[in-house]
XYZ file of N, CA and C in Angstrom:
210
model
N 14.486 13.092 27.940
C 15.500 14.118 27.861
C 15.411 14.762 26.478
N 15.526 16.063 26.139
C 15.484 16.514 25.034
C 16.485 16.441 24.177
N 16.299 16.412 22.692
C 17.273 16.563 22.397
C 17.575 17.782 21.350
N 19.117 17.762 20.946
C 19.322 18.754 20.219
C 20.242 18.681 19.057
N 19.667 19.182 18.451
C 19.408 18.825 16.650
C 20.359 19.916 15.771
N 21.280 19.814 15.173
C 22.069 20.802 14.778
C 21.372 20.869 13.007
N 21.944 21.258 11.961
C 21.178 21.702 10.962
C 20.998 20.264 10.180
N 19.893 20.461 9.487
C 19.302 19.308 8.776
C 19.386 19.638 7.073
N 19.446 18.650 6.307
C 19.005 18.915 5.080
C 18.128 17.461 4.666
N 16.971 18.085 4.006
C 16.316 16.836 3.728
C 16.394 17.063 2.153
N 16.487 15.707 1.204
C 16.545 16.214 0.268
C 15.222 15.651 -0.303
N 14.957 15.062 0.144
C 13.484 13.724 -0.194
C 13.132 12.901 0.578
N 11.853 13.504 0.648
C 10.977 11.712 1.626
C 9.896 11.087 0.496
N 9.762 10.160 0.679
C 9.128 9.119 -0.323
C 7.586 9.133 0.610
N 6.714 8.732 0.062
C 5.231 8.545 0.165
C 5.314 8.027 1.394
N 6.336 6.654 1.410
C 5.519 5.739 2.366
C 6.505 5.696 3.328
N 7.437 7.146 3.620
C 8.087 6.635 5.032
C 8.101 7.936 5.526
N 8.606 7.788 6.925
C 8.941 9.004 8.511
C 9.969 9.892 8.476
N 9.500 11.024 8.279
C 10.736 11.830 9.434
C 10.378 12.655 10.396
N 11.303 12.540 11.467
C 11.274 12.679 12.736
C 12.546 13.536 13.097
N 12.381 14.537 13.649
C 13.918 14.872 14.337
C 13.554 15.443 15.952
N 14.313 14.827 16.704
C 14.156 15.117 17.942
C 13.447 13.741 18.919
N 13.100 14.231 20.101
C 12.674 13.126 20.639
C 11.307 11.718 20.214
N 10.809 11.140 20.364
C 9.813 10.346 19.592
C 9.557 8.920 20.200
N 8.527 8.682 20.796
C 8.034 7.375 21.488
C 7.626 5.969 20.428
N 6.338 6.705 19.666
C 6.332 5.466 18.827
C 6.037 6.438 17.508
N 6.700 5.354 16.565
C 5.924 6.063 15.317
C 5.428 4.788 14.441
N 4.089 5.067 13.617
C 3.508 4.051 13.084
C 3.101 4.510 11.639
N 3.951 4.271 10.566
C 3.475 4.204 9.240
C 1.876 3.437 9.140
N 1.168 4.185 8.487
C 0.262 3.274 7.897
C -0.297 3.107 6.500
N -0.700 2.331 5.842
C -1.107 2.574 3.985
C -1.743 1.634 4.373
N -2.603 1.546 2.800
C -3.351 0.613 2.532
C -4.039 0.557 0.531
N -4.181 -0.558 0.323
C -4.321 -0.503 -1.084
C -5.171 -1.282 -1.351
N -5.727 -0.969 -2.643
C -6.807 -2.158 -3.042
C -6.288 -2.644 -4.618
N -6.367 -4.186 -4.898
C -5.615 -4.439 -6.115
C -6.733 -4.964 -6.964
N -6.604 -4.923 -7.893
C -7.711 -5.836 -9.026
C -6.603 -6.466 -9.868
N -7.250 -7.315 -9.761
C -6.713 -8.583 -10.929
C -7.150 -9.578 -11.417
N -7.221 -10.102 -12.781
C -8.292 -11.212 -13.114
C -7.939 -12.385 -13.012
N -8.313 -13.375 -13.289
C -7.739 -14.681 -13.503
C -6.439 -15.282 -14.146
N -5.811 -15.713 -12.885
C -4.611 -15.853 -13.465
C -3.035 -14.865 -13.312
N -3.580 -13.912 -12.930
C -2.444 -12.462 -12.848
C -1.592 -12.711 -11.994
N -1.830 -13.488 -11.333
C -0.343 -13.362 -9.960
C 0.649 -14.792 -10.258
N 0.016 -15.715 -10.975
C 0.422 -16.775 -11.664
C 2.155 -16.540 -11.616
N 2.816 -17.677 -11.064
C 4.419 -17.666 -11.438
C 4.904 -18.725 -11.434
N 5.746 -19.132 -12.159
C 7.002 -19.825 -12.133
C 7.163 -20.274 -13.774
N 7.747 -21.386 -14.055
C 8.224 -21.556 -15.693
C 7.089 -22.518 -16.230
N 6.942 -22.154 -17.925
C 5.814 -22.464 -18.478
C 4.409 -23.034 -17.847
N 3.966 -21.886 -17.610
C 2.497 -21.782 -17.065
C 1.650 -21.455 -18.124
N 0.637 -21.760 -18.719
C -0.082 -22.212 -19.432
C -1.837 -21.521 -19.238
N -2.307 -20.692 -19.105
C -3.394 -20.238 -18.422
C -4.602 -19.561 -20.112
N -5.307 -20.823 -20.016
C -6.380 -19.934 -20.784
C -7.903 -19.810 -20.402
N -8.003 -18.241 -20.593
C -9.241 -17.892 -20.096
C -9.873 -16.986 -21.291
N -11.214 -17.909 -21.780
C -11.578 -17.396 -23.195
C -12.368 -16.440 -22.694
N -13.342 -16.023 -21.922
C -14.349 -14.811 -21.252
C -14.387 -14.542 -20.076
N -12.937 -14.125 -19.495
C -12.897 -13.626 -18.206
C -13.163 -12.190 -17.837
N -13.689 -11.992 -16.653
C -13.980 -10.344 -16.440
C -13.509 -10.376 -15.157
N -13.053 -9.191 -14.633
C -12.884 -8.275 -13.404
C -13.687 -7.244 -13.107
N -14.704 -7.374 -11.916
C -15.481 -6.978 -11.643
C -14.506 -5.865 -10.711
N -14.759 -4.367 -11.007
C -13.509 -3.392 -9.893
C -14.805 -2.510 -9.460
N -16.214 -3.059 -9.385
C -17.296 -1.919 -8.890
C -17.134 -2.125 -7.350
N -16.917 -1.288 -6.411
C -16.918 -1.411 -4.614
C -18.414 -0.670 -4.440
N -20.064 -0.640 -4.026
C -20.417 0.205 -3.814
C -20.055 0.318 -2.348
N -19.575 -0.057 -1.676
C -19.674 0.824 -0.079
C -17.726 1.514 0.093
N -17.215 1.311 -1.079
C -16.016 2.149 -1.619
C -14.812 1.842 0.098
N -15.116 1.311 0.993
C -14.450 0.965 2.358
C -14.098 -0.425 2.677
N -13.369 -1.360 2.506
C -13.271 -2.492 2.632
C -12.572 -2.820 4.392
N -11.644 -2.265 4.872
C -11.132 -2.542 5.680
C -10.297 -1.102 6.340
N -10.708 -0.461 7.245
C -10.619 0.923 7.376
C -9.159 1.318 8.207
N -8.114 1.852 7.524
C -6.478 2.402 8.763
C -6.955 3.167 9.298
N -6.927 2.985 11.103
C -6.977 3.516 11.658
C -5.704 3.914 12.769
């Protein structure tokens, strides 16, 4: 059934979400990201202790596609 939509104001949509006005079956956000981080970076909780005297992060991709949104 259709519907009907009287006046709208949008004032902002953000990157990562929908708008829709009117009828709509499915809707599917999609993103995707790639993170670098070296040794140790996601590390949490109280006195954690982490030493790394010659660490590197390797951020070269050559085929630049890891896992494709489709």
């Amino acid at each position: 059934m259709p519907a009907i939509v009287g006046a709208v104001k949008v004032n902002s949509i953000s990157a990562s979400s929908i708008f829709n006005i009117g009828d709509v079956y499915s809707m599917n956000p999609d993103s995707s990201a790639k993170t670098y981080a070296g040794g140790g970076s996601f590390n949490t909780g109280d006195g954690i202790r982490v030493n790394l005297n010659h660490s590197n992060t390797y951020v070269y991709d050559k085929d630049k596609i890891d896992q494709p949104v489709t």
